[in-house]
Every structure is written in structure tokens, then in C-alpha cells.
CSV table of N, CA and C in Angstrom, one decimal:
chain,number,residue,atom,x,y,z
W,1,MET,N,8.8,32.2,55.4
W,1,MET,CA,9.9,31.8,54.7
W,1,MET,C,9.7,31.9,53.3
W,2,SER,N,10.6,32.4,52.8
W,2,SER,CA,10.4,32.7,51.3
W,2,SER,C,11.4,31.8,50.6
W,3,LEU,N,11.1,31.4,49.4
W,3,LEU,CA,12.0,30.6,48.6
W,3,LEU,C,13.2,31.5,48.1
W,4,LEU,N,12.9,32.7,48.0
W,4,LEU,CA,14.0,33.6,47.4
W,4,LEU,C,15.0,33.9,48.5
W,5,VAL,N,14.6,33.9,49.7
W,5,VAL,CA,15.5,34.2,50.7
W,5,VAL,C,15.5,33.0,51.7
W,6,PRO,N,16.3,32.0,51.5
W,6,PRO,CA,16.2,30.8,52.4
W,6,PRO,C,16.7,31.1,53.8
W,7,ASP,N,16.3,30.3,54.6
W,7,ASP,CA,16.7,30.5,56.0
W,7,ASP,C,17.9,29.6,56.3
W,8,ILE,N,18.6,29.8,57.4
W,8,ILE,CA,19.9,29.1,57.6
W,8,ILE,C,19.6,27.6,57.8
W,9,GLY,N,18.6,27.2,58.4
W,9,GLY,CA,18.3,25.7,58.6
W,9,GLY,C,18.1,25.1,57.3
W,10,LEU,N,17.4,25.7,56.4
W,10,LEU,CA,17.1,25.1,55.1
W,10,LEU,C,18.4,25.1,54.3
W,11,LEU,N,19.2,26.1,54.4
W,11,LEU,CA,20.5,26.1,53.7
W,11,LEU,C,21.4,25.0,54.2
W,12,PHE,N,21.4,24.7,55.5
W,12,PHE,CA,22.2,23.7,56.1
W,12,PHE,C,21.8,22.4,55.6
W,13,TRP,N,20.5,22.1,55.6
W,13,TRP,CA,20.0,20.8,55.2
W,13,TRP,C,20.1,20.6,53.7
W,14,MET,N,20.0,21.7,53.0
W,14,MET,CA,20.2,21.6,51.5
W,14,MET,C,21.7,21.3,51.2
W,15,THR,N,22.6,21.9,51.9
W,15,THR,CA,24.0,21.7,51.7
W,15,THR,C,24.4,20.3,52.1
W,16,LEU,N,23.8,19.8,53.2
W,16,LEU,CA,24.1,18.5,53.7
W,16,LEU,C,23.5,17.5,52.7
W,17,SER,N,22.3,17.7,52.2
W,17,SER,CA,21.7,16.8,51.2
W,17,SER,C,22.6,16.8,49.9
W,18,PHE,N,23.0,17.9,49.5
W,18,PHE,CA,23.8,18.0,48.3
W,18,PHE,C,25.1,17.3,48.5
W,19,GLY,N,25.8,17.5,49.7
W,19,GLY,CA,27.0,16.8,50.0
W,19,GLY,C,26.9,15.3,50.0
W,20,ILE,N,25.8,14.8,50.6
W,20,ILE,CA,25.6,13.3,50.7
W,20,ILE,C,25.3,12.8,49.2
W,21,LEU,N,24.5,13.6,48.5
W,21,LEU,CA,24.3,13.2,47.1
W,21,LEU,C,25.5,13.2,46.3
W,22,LEU,N,26.4,14.2,46.5
W,22,LEU,CA,27.6,14.3,45.8
W,22,LEU,C,28.6,13.2,46.2
W,23,PHE,N,28.6,12.9,47.5
W,23,PHE,CA,29.4,11.8,48.0
W,23,PHE,C,29.0,10.5,47.3
W,24,ILE,N,27.7,10.2,47.3
W,24,ILE,CA,27.2,9.0,46.7
W,24,ILE,C,27.5,8.9,45.2
W,25,LEU,N,27.3,10.1,44.6
W,25,LEU,CA,27.6,10.1,43.1
W,25,LEU,C,29.1,9.9,42.9
W,26,VAL,N,30.0,10.6,43.6
W,26,VAL,CA,31.4,10.4,43.5
W,26,VAL,C,31.9,9.0,43.8
W,27,ARG,N,31.3,8.5,44.9
W,27,ARG,CA,31.7,7.2,45.3
W,27,ARG,C,31.2,6.0,44.5
W,28,TYR,N,30.0,6.1,44.0
W,28,TYR,CA,29.4,5.0,43.4
W,28,TYR,C,29.0,5.2,41.9
W,29,ALA,N,28.5,6.4,41.5
W,29,ALA,CA,28.0,6.6,40.2
W,29,ALA,C,29.1,7.0,39.2
W,30,PHE,N,29.9,8.0,39.6
W,30,PHE,CA,30.9,8.5,38.7
W,30,PHE,C,31.9,7.4,38.3
W,31,PRO,N,32.4,6.5,39.2
W,31,PRO,CA,33.3,5.5,38.7
W,31,PRO,C,32.6,4.6,37.6
W,32,ARG,N,31.4,4.3,37.8
W,32,ARG,CA,30.7,3.5,36.8
W,32,ARG,C,30.5,4.2,35.5
W,33,ILE,N,30.2,5.5,35.6
W,33,ILE,CA,30.0,6.4,34.4
W,33,ILE,C,31.3,6.5,33.7
W,34,ASN,N,32.4,6.8,34.5
W,34,ASN,CA,33.8,6.8,33.9
W,34,ASN,C,34.2,5.5,33.2
W,35,GLN,N,33.8,4.4,33.9
W,35,GLN,CA,34.2,3.1,33.4
W,35,GLN,C,33.4,2.9,32.1
W,36,ALA,N,32.1,3.2,32.0
W,36,ALA,CA,31.3,3.1,30.8
W,36,ALA,C,31.9,4.0,29.7
W,37,ILE,N,32.3,5.2,30.1
W,37,ILE,CA,32.8,6.1,29.1
W,37,ILE,C,34.1,5.6,28.5
W,38,GLU,N,35.0,5.1,29.4
W,38,GLU,CA,36.3,4.5,29.0
W,38,GLU,C,36.0,3.3,28.1
W,39,GLU,N,35.1,2.4,28.5
W,39,GLU,CA,34.8,1.2,27.7
W,39,GLU,C,34.3,1.7,26.3
W,40,ARG,N,33.4,2.7,26.3
W,40,ARG,CA,32.9,3.2,25.0
W,40,ARG,C,34.1,3.8,24.2
W,41,ASN,N,35.0,4.5,24.8
W,41,ASN,CA,36.2,5.0,24.1
W,41,ASN,C,37.0,3.9,23.6
W,42,ARG,N,37.2,2.9,24.4
W,42,ARG,CA,38.0,1.7,24.0
W,42,ARG,C,37.3,1.0,22.8
W,43,GLN,N,36.0,0.8,22.8
W,43,GLN,CA,35.3,0.2,21.7
W,43,GLN,C,35.4,1.1,20.4
W,44,ILE,N,35.3,2.4,20.6
W,44,ILE,CA,35.4,3.3,19.5
W,44,ILE,C,36.8,3.3,18.9
W,45,ASN,N,37.8,3.2,19.8
W,45,ASN,CA,39.2,3.1,19.3
W,45,ASN,C,39.5,1.8,18.6
W,46,LEU,N,38.9,0.7,19.2
W,46,LEU,CA,39.0,-0.6,18.5
W,46,LEU,C,38.3,-0.6,17.1
W,47,SER,N,37.1,0.0,17.1
W,47,SER,CA,36.4,0.2,15.8
W,47,SER,C,37.2,1.0,14.8
W,48,LEU,N,37.8,2.1,15.3
W,48,LEU,CA,38.6,2.9,14.4
W,48,LEU,C,39.8,2.1,13.9
W,49,GLU,N,40.4,1.3,14.8
W,49,GLU,CA,41.6,0.5,14.3
W,49,GLU,C,41.1,-0.6,13.3
W,50,GLU,N,39.9,-1.2,13.6
W,50,GLU,CA,39.4,-2.2,12.6
W,50,GLU,C,39.1,-1.5,11.3
W,51,VAL,N,38.6,-0.3,11.3
W,51,VAL,CA,38.3,0.4,10.1
W,51,VAL,C,39.6,0.7,9.3
W,52,ARG,N,40.6,1.1,10.1
W,52,ARG,CA,41.9,1.4,9.5
W,52,ARG,C,42.5,0.2,8.9
W,53,GLN,N,42.4,-1.0,9.6
W,53,GLN,CA,42.9,-2.2,9.1
W,53,GLN,C,42.1,-2.7,7.8
W,54,ALA,N,40.8,-2.5,7.9
W,54,ALA,CA,39.9,-2.9,6.8
W,54,ALA,C,40.3,-2.0,5.6
W,55,ARG,N,40.5,-0.7,5.8
W,55,ARG,CA,40.9,0.1,4.6
W,55,ARG,C,42.2,-0.3,4.1
W,56,GLU,N,43.1,-0.7,5.0
W,56,GLU,CA,44.5,-1.2,4.5
W,56,GLU,C,44.3,-2.5,3.7
W,57,ILE,N,43.5,-3.4,4.3
W,57,ILE,CA,43.3,-4.6,3.6
W,57,ILE,C,42.6,-4.4,2.2
W,58,ARG,N,41.6,-3.5,2.2
W,58,ARG,CA,40.9,-3.1,1.0
W,58,ARG,C,41.9,-2.5,0.0
W,59,SER,N,42.8,-1.7,0.5
W,59,SER,CA,43.8,-1.0,-0.4
W,59,SER,C,44.7,-2.1,-1.0
W,60,MET,N,45.1,-3.1,-0.1
W,60,MET,CA,46.0,-4.1,-0.6
W,60,MET,C,45.2,-5.0,-1.6
W,61,ALA,N,44.0,-5.3,-1.3
W,61,ALA,CA,43.1,-6.1,-2.2
W,61,ALA,C,43.0,-5.4,-3.6
W,62,GLU,N,42.7,-4.1,-3.5
W,62,GLU,CA,42.6,-3.3,-4.8
W,62,GLU,C,43.9,-3.3,-5.6
W,63,GLU,N,45.0,-3.2,-4.9
W,63,GLU,CA,46.3,-3.3,-5.5
W,63,GLU,C,46.5,-4.6,-6.2
W,64,GLU,N,46.2,-5.7,-5.4
W,64,GLU,CA,46.3,-7.1,-5.9
W,64,GLU,C,45.4,-7.3,-7.1
W,65,ALA,N,44.2,-6.8,-7.0
W,65,ALA,CA,43.2,-6.9,-8.2
W,65,ALA,C,43.7,-6.1,-9.4
W,66,ARG,N,44.3,-5.0,-9.2
W,66,ARG,CA,44.9,-4.2,-10.3
W,66,ARG,C,46.0,-4.9,-10.9
W,67,ARG,N,46.9,-5.5,-10.1
W,67,ARG,CA,48.0,-6.3,-10.6
W,67,ARG,C,47.6,-7.5,-11.4
W,68,ILE,N,46.6,-8.2,-10.8
W,68,ILE,CA,46.0,-9.4,-11.5
W,68,ILE,C,45.4,-9.0,-12.8
W,69,ARG,N,44.7,-7.8,-12.9
W,69,ARG,CA,44.1,-7.4,-14.1
W,69,ARG,C,45.1,-7.0,-15.1
W,70,GLU,N,46.2,-6.4,-14.7
W,70,GLU,CA,47.3,-6.0,-15.6
W,70,GLU,C,47.9,-7.3,-16.1
W,71,GLU,N,48.2,-8.3,-15.3
W,71,GLU,CA,48.8,-9.5,-15.7
W,71,GLU,C,47.9,-10.3,-16.7
W,72,ALA,N,46.6,-10.3,-16.4
W,72,ALA,CA,45.6,-10.9,-17.3
W,72,ALA,C,45.6,-10.2,-18.6
W,73,ASN,N,45.6,-8.9,-18.6
W,73,ASN,CA,45.6,-8.1,-19.9
W,73,ASN,C,46.9,-8.5,-20.7
W,74,ARG,N,48.0,-8.6,-20.0
W,74,ARG,CA,49.3,-8.9,-20.7
W,74,ARG,C,49.2,-10.3,-21.2
W,75,GLU,N,48.6,-11.3,-20.4
W,75,GLU,CA,48.5,-12.6,-20.9
W,75,GLU,C,47.5,-12.7,-22.1
W,76,TYR,N,46.4,-11.9,-22.0
W,76,TYR,CA,45.5,-11.8,-23.1
W,76,TYR,C,46.1,-11.3,-24.4
W,77,ALA,N,46.9,-10.2,-24.2
W,77,ALA,CA,47.6,-9.7,-25.4
W,77,ALA,C,48.5,-10.7,-26.0
W,78,GLY,N,49.3,-11.4,-25.1
W,78,GLY,CA,50.2,-12.4,-25.6
W,78,GLY,C,49.5,-13.5,-26.3
W,79,MET,N,48.4,-13.9,-25.7
W,79,MET,CA,47.6,-15.0,-26.4
W,79,MET,C,47.0,-14.6,-27.7
W,80,MET,N,46.6,-13.3,-27.8
W,80,MET,CA,46.0,-12.8,-29.0
W,80,MET,C,47.1,-12.7,-30.1
W,81,THR,N,48.3,-12.3,-29.7
W,81,THR,CA,49.5,-12.3,-30.6
W,81,THR,C,49.8,-13.7,-31.1
W,82,LYS,N,49.9,-14.6,-30.1
W,82,LYS,CA,50.2,-16.0,-30.5
W,82,LYS,C,49.1,-16.6,-31.4
W,83,ALA,N,47.8,-16.2,-31.1
W,83,ALA,CA,46.7,-16.7,-31.9
W,83,ALA,C,46.8,-16.2,-33.3
W,84,GLY,N,47.2,-14.9,-33.4
W,84,GLY,CA,47.4,-14.3,-34.8
W,84,GLY,C,48.5,-14.9,-35.5
W,85,GLU,N,49.6,-15.2,-34.8
W,85,GLU,CA,50.7,-15.9,-35.5
W,85,GLU,C,50.3,-17.3,-35.9
W,86,LEU,N,49.6,-18.0,-35.0
W,86,LEU,CA,49.2,-19.3,-35.3
W,86,LEU,C,48.2,-19.3,-36.5
W,87,LYS,N,47.4,-18.3,-36.6
W,87,LYS,CA,46.4,-18.2,-37.7
W,87,LYS,C,47.2,-18.0,-39.0
W,88,GLU,N,48.2,-17.1,-39.0
W,88,GLU,CA,49.0,-16.9,-40.2
W,88,GLU,C,49.7,-18.1,-40.6
W,89,GLN,N,50.3,-18.8,-39.6
W,89,GLN,CA,51.0,-20.1,-39.9
W,89,GLN,C,50.1,-21.1,-40.5
W,90,ILE,N,48.9,-21.2,-39.9
W,90,ILE,CA,47.9,-22.2,-40.5
W,90,ILE,C,47.5,-21.8,-41.9
W,91,LEU,N,47.3,-20.5,-42.1
W,91,LEU,CA,46.9,-20.1,-43.5
W,91,LEU,C,48.1,-20.3,-44.4
W,92,ALA,N,49.3,-20.0,-44.0
W,92,ALA,CA,50.5,-20.3,-44.9
W,92,ALA,C,50.6,-21.8,-45.2
W,93,ASP,N,50.4,-22.6,-44.2
W,93,ASP,CA,50.5,-24.0,-44.4
W,93,ASP,C,49.4,-24.5,-45.3
W,94,ALA,N,48.2,-24.0,-45.1
W,94,ALA,CA,47.1,-24.4,-46.0
W,94,ALA,C,47.3,-23.9,-47.4
W,95,ARG,N,47.9,-22.7,-47.6
W,95,ARG,CA,48.2,-22.3,-49.0
W,95,ARG,C,49.2,-23.2,-49.6
W,96,GLN,N,50.3,-23.5,-48.8
W,96,GLN,CA,51.3,-24.3,-49.3
W,96,GLN,C,50.8,-25.7,-49.7
W,97,GLU,N,50.0,-26.2,-48.8
W,97,GLU,CA,49.4,-27.6,-49.1
W,97,GLU,C,48.5,-27.5,-50.3
W,98,ALA,N,47.7,-26.4,-50.4
W,98,ALA,CA,46.8,-26.3,-51.6
W,98,ALA,C,47.6,-26.2,-52.9
W,99,GLN,N,48.7,-25.4,-52.8
W,99,GLN,CA,49.6,-25.3,-54.0
W,99,GLN,C,50.2,-26.6,-54.4
W,100,ALA,N,50.6,-27.4,-53.4
W,100,ALA,CA,51.2,-28.7,-53.6
W,100,ALA,C,50.2,-29.6,-54.2
W,101,GLU,N,49.0,-29.6,-53.7
W,101,GLU,CA,47.9,-30.4,-54.2
W,101,GLU,C,47.5,-30.0,-55.6
W,102,MET,N,47.5,-28.7,-55.8
W,102,MET,CA,47.2,-28.2,-57.1
W,102,MET,C,48.2,-28.6,-58.2
W,103,ALA,N,49.5,-28.6,-57.7
W,103,ALA,CA,50.6,-29.0,-58.6
W,103,ALA,C,50.4,-30.5,-59.0
W,104,VAL,N,50.0,-31.3,-58.0
W,104,VAL,CA,49.8,-32.7,-58.2
W,104,VAL,C,48.7,-32.9,-59.2
W,105,ILE,N,47.6,-32.2,-58.9
W,105,ILE,CA,46.4,-32.3,-59.8
W,105,ILE,C,46.7,-31.9,-61.2
W,106,ARG,N,47.4,-30.8,-61.3
W,106,ARG,CA,47.8,-30.3,-62.6
W,106,ARG,C,48.7,-31.3,-63.4
W,107,GLU,N,49.7,-31.9,-62.7
W,107,GLU,CA,50.5,-32.9,-63.3
W,107,GLU,C,49.7,-34.1,-63.7
W,108,LYS,N,48.8,-34.5,-62.9
W,108,LYS,CA,47.9,-35.6,-63.3
W,108,LYS,C,47.1,-35.3,-64.5
W,109,ALA,N,46.6,-34.1,-64.5
W,109,ALA,CA,45.8,-33.6,-65.7
W,109,ALA,C,46.6,-33.6,-66.9
W,110,TYR,N,47.9,-33.1,-66.8
W,110,TYR,CA,48.8,-33.1,-68.0
W,110,TYR,C,49.1,-34.5,-68.5
W,111,ARG,N,49.3,-35.4,-67.5
W,111,ARG,CA,49.5,-36.8,-67.9
W,111,ARG,C,48.3,-37.4,-68.6
W,112,GLU,N,47.1,-37.1,-68.1
W,112,GLU,CA,45.9,-37.7,-68.7
W,112,GLU,C,45.7,-37.1,-70.1
W,113,ILE,N,46.0,-35.8,-70.2
W,113,ILE,CA,45.8,-35.1,-71.5
W,113,ILE,C,46.8,-35.8,-72.5
W,114,GLU,N,48.0,-35.9,-72.0
W,114,GLU,CA,49.1,-36.5,-72.9
W,114,GLU,C,48.7,-37.9,-73.3
W,115,GLU,N,48.2,-38.7,-72.3
W,115,GLU,CA,47.8,-40.1,-72.6
W,115,GLU,C,46.7,-40.1,-73.6
W,116,HIS,N,45.7,-39.2,-73.4
W,116,HIS,CA,44.6,-39.1,-74.3
W,116,HIS,C,45.0,-38.7,-75.7
W,117,ARG,N,46.0,-37.7,-75.8
W,117,ARG,CA,46.5,-37.3,-77.1
W,117,ARG,C,47.2,-38.4,-77.8
W,118,GLN,N,48.0,-39.2,-77.0
W,118,GLN,CA,48.7,-40.3,-77.6
W,118,GLN,C,47.7,-41.4,-78.1
W,119,GLN,N,46.6,-41.6,-77.4
W,119,GLN,CA,45.6,-42.5,-77.8
W,119,GLN,C,44.9,-42.0,-79.1
W,120,VAL,N,44.6,-40.7,-79.1
W,120,VAL,CA,44.0,-40.1,-80.3
W,120,VAL,C,44.9,-40.2,-81.5
W,121,MET,N,46.2,-39.9,-81.2
W,121,MET,CA,47.2,-40.0,-82.3
W,121,MET,C,47.3,-41.4,-82.8
W,122,ALA,N,47.4,-42.4,-81.9
W,122,ALA,CA,47.5,-43.8,-82.3
W,122,ALA,C,46.2,-44.2,-83.1
W,123,GLN,N,45.1,-43.8,-82.6
W,123,GLN,CA,43.8,-44.1,-83.3
W,123,GLN,C,43.8,-43.4,-84.7
W,124,ALA,N,44.2,-42.1,-84.7
W,124,ALA,CA,44.3,-41.4,-86.0
W,124,ALA,C,45.3,-42.1,-87.0
W,125,GLY,N,46.4,-42.5,-86.4
W,125,GLY,CA,47.4,-43.2,-87.2
W,125,GLY,C,46.8,-44.5,-87.8
W,126,LYS,N,46.1,-45.3,-87.0
W,126,LYS,CA,45.5,-46.5,-87.5
W,126,LYS,C,44.5,-46.2,-88.6
W,127,GLU,N,43.6,-45.2,-88.3
W,127,GLU,CA,42.6,-44.8,-89.3
W,127,GLU,C,43.3,-44.3,-90.6
W,128,ILE,N,44.4,-43.6,-90.5
W,128,ILE,CA,45.1,-43.1,-91.7
W,128,ILE,C,45.7,-44.3,-92.5
W,129,VAL,N,46.2,-45.2,-91.7
W,129,VAL,CA,46.8,-46.4,-92.4
W,129,VAL,C,45.7,-47.2,-93.1
W,130,GLU,N,44.5,-47.3,-92.4
W,130,GLU,CA,43.4,-48.0,-93.0
W,130,GLU,C,42.9,-47.3,-94.2
W,131,LEU,N,42.8,-45.9,-94.1
W,131,LEU,CA,42.3,-45.1,-95.1
W,131,LEU,C,43.3,-45.1,-96.3
W,132,SER,N,44.5,-45.1,-96.0
W,132,SER,CA,45.6,-45.1,-97.1
W,132,SER,C,45.5,-46.5,-97.8
W,133,ALA,N,45.3,-47.5,-97.0
W,133,ALA,CA,45.2,-48.8,-97.6
W,133,ALA,C,44.0,-48.9,-98.5
W,134,GLY,N,42.9,-48.4,-98.0
W,134,GLY,CA,41.6,-48.4,-98.8
W,134,GLY,C,41.8,-47.6,-100.0
W,135,ILE,N,42.4,-46.4,-99.9
W,135,ILE,CA,42.6,-45.5,-101.1
W,135,ILE,C,43.5,-46.2,-102.1
W,136,ALA,N,44.6,-46.9,-101.6
W,136,ALA,CA,45.5,-47.6,-102.5
W,136,ALA,C,44.8,-48.7,-103.2
W,137,GLU,N,43.9,-49.4,-102.4
W,137,GLU,CA,43.2,-50.5,-103.0
W,137,GLU,C,42.3,-50.0,-104.1
W,138,LYS,N,41.5,-48.9,-103.8
W,138,LYS,CA,40.6,-48.4,-104.8
W,138,LYS,C,41.4,-47.9,-106.0
W,139,ALA,N,42.5,-47.2,-105.7
W,139,ALA,CA,43.3,-46.7,-106.8
W,139,ALA,C,43.8,-47.8,-107.7
W,140,LEU,N,44.2,-48.9,-107.1
W,140,LEU,CA,44.7,-50.0,-107.9
W,140,LEU,C,43.5,-50.7,-108.7
W,141,ARG,N,42.4,-50.7,-108.1
W,141,ARG,CA,41.2,-51.3,-108.9
W,141,ARG,C,40.9,-50.5,-110.0
W,142,ARG,N,40.8,-49.2,-109.8
W,142,ARG,CA,40.4,-48.3,-110.9
W,142,ARG,C,41.5,-48.2,-111.9
W,143,THR,N,42.7,-48.3,-111.5
W,143,THR,CA,43.9,-48.3,-112.5
W,143,THR,C,43.7,-49.5,-113.4
W,144,LEU,N,43.3,-50.5,-112.8
W,144,LEU,CA,43.2,-51.7,-113.7
W,144,LEU,C,42.0,-51.5,-114.6
W,145,ASP,N,41.0,-50.7,-114.2
W,145,ASP,CA,39.8,-50.6,-115.0
W,145,ASP,C,40.0,-49.7,-116.2
W,146,SER,N,40.5,-48.5,-115.9
W,146,SER,CA,40.7,-47.6,-117.1
W,146,SER,C,41.7,-46.5,-116.7
W,147,SER,N,42.4,-46.1,-117.6
W,147,SER,CA,43.5,-45.1,-117.4
W,147,SER,C,42.9,-43.7,-117.3
W,148,GLY,N,41.8,-43.3,-118.0
W,148,GLY,CA,41.2,-42.0,-117.9
W,148,GLY,C,40.6,-41.8,-116.6
W,149,ARG,N,40.0,-42.8,-116.1
W,149,ARG,CA,39.3,-42.7,-114.8
W,149,ARG,C,40.4,-42.7,-113.7
W,150,GLN,N,41.5,-43.2,-114.1
W,150,GLN,CA,42.6,-43.3,-113.1
W,150,GLN,C,43.0,-41.9,-112.6
W,151,LYS,N,43.1,-40.9,-113.5
W,151,LYS,CA,43.5,-39.6,-113.1
W,151,LYS,C,42.3,-38.9,-112.2
W,152,GLU,N,41.1,-39.1,-112.7
W,152,GLU,CA,40.0,-38.6,-111.9
W,152,GLU,C,39.9,-39.2,-110.5
W,153,LEU,N,40.2,-40.5,-110.4
W,153,LEU,CA,40.2,-41.2,-109.1
W,153,LEU,C,41.3,-40.6,-108.2
W,154,ILE,N,42.5,-40.4,-108.7
W,154,ILE,CA,43.6,-39.9,-107.9
W,154,ILE,C,43.2,-38.5,-107.3
W,155,ARG,N,42.7,-37.7,-108.2
W,155,ARG,CA,42.3,-36.3,-107.8
W,155,ARG,C,41.2,-36.4,-106.7
W,156,GLN,N,40.3,-37.3,-106.9
W,156,GLN,CA,39.2,-37.4,-105.9
W,156,GLN,C,39.7,-38.0,-104.6
W,157,LEU,N,40.6,-38.9,-104.7
W,157,LEU,CA,41.2,-39.5,-103.4
W,157,LEU,C,42.0,-38.5,-102.7
W,158,MET,N,42.7,-37.7,-103.4
W,158,MET,CA,43.6,-36.6,-102.8
W,158,MET,C,42.7,-35.6,-102.1
W,159,GLU,N,41.6,-35.3,-102.7
W,159,GLU,CA,40.6,-34.4,-102.1
W,159,GLU,C,40.1,-35.0,-100.8
W,160,GLU,N,39.7,-36.2,-100.8
W,160,GLU,CA,39.2,-36.9,-99.6
W,160,GLU,C,40.2,-36.9,-98.5
W,161,GLU,N,41.5,-37.2,-98.9
W,161,GLU,CA,42.6,-37.2,-97.9
W,161,GLU,C,42.8,-35.8,-97.3
W,162,ARG,N,42.7,-34.8,-98.1
W,162,ARG,CA,42.9,-33.4,-97.6
W,162,ARG,C,41.7,-33.1,-96.6
W,163,HIS,N,40.6,-33.5,-97.0
W,163,HIS,CA,39.4,-33.3,-96.2
W,163,HIS,C,39.5,-34.0,-94.9
W,164,LEU,N,40.0,-35.2,-94.9
W,164,LEU,CA,40.2,-36.0,-93.7
W,164,LEU,C,41.3,-35.4,-92.8
W,165,LYS,N,42.3,-34.8,-93.4
W,165,LYS,CA,43.4,-34.2,-92.6
W,165,LYS,C,42.8,-32.9,-91.9
W,166,MET,N,41.9,-32.3,-92.5
W,166,MET,CA,41.3,-31.0,-91.9
W,166,MET,C,40.5,-31.4,-90.7
W,167,ILE,N,39.9,-32.5,-90.7
W,167,ILE,CA,39.0,-32.9,-89.6
W,167,ILE,C,39.9,-33.3,-88.4
């Protein structure tokens, strides 16, 4: 018996063995294999659906994040504009307040200068009166002393008075 040319008995038993093996495989193994393949397909389909949903959720989250960023940028721009306006208002108020304060200080300084000028003028007036009285007194004394010296005295007193007015 050769393996290349099988004999009828061997063929019969080989066919019978193959049929039994095929029956056992079809009856018991293939359903379990098909069930495992179907379960795997179901899991793959579920995973694909989850991936699709995750992508959809990610897409919505990205859109929401973009919208929030745009809104934050708009709010930031608005706040910066308001801050600029507030800064300008504060500066304008500060300038106005400084000018008002400067006007008050200037007015006070003018009043003080005027008061000081009035005091100086009053003091000068008193000194002039005293000086005039002194000059008149000296002139009268010298007049009584001699008439030639009287002219010299008047000239000298006038020079002193001019000198005092210059000061």
C-alpha cells in the first residue's frame, strides 16, 4: 500500500473520520467560533460607536472652548476699553483737581503778597512820617540857629529824602 495510491478501505475510513470530525466541528465548534466572531464584531462596532461619540463630544467641546475663548476675548477687549476710559477719566479728574488746587494756592499766594505789600507800605508810611517829622524838627532847629546854614540843611535833607525814596 502506497500513500500515493490509497486503497478503498483507507479511503472509506478517512472519509468516515473526516465526516465525523466535520460533524463535530459543525455541531459544536463552529457555533462557538461564530458566536465568538459575532461577539468580537459586536464589541468592535460598540468601540467604533464609542469612538464616533467621543469624536462628536470632542468636537462639541472644541466648539464650546472656541466660543468661550471668543467670549473671553470680547470681554477682555471690553474691559481694556473700559479701563482706558476710566484711566482717561481719572487723569482728567486729577488734572481738574490739580488746576483747582493750583488756583486756590495761587489766590492764597496773591493774598499773602498783597497783605505783605500792605504791611510794607504801612511800615514805609510810618517810617516816612517819622523821617519827615525828624527832618522838620532838624530843619526847625537849624532855622533857629542860622539862616545860611538853613539853606545848606534843606539841600542836605532833600538829598537824604531822595536817597530814602530810592531804597
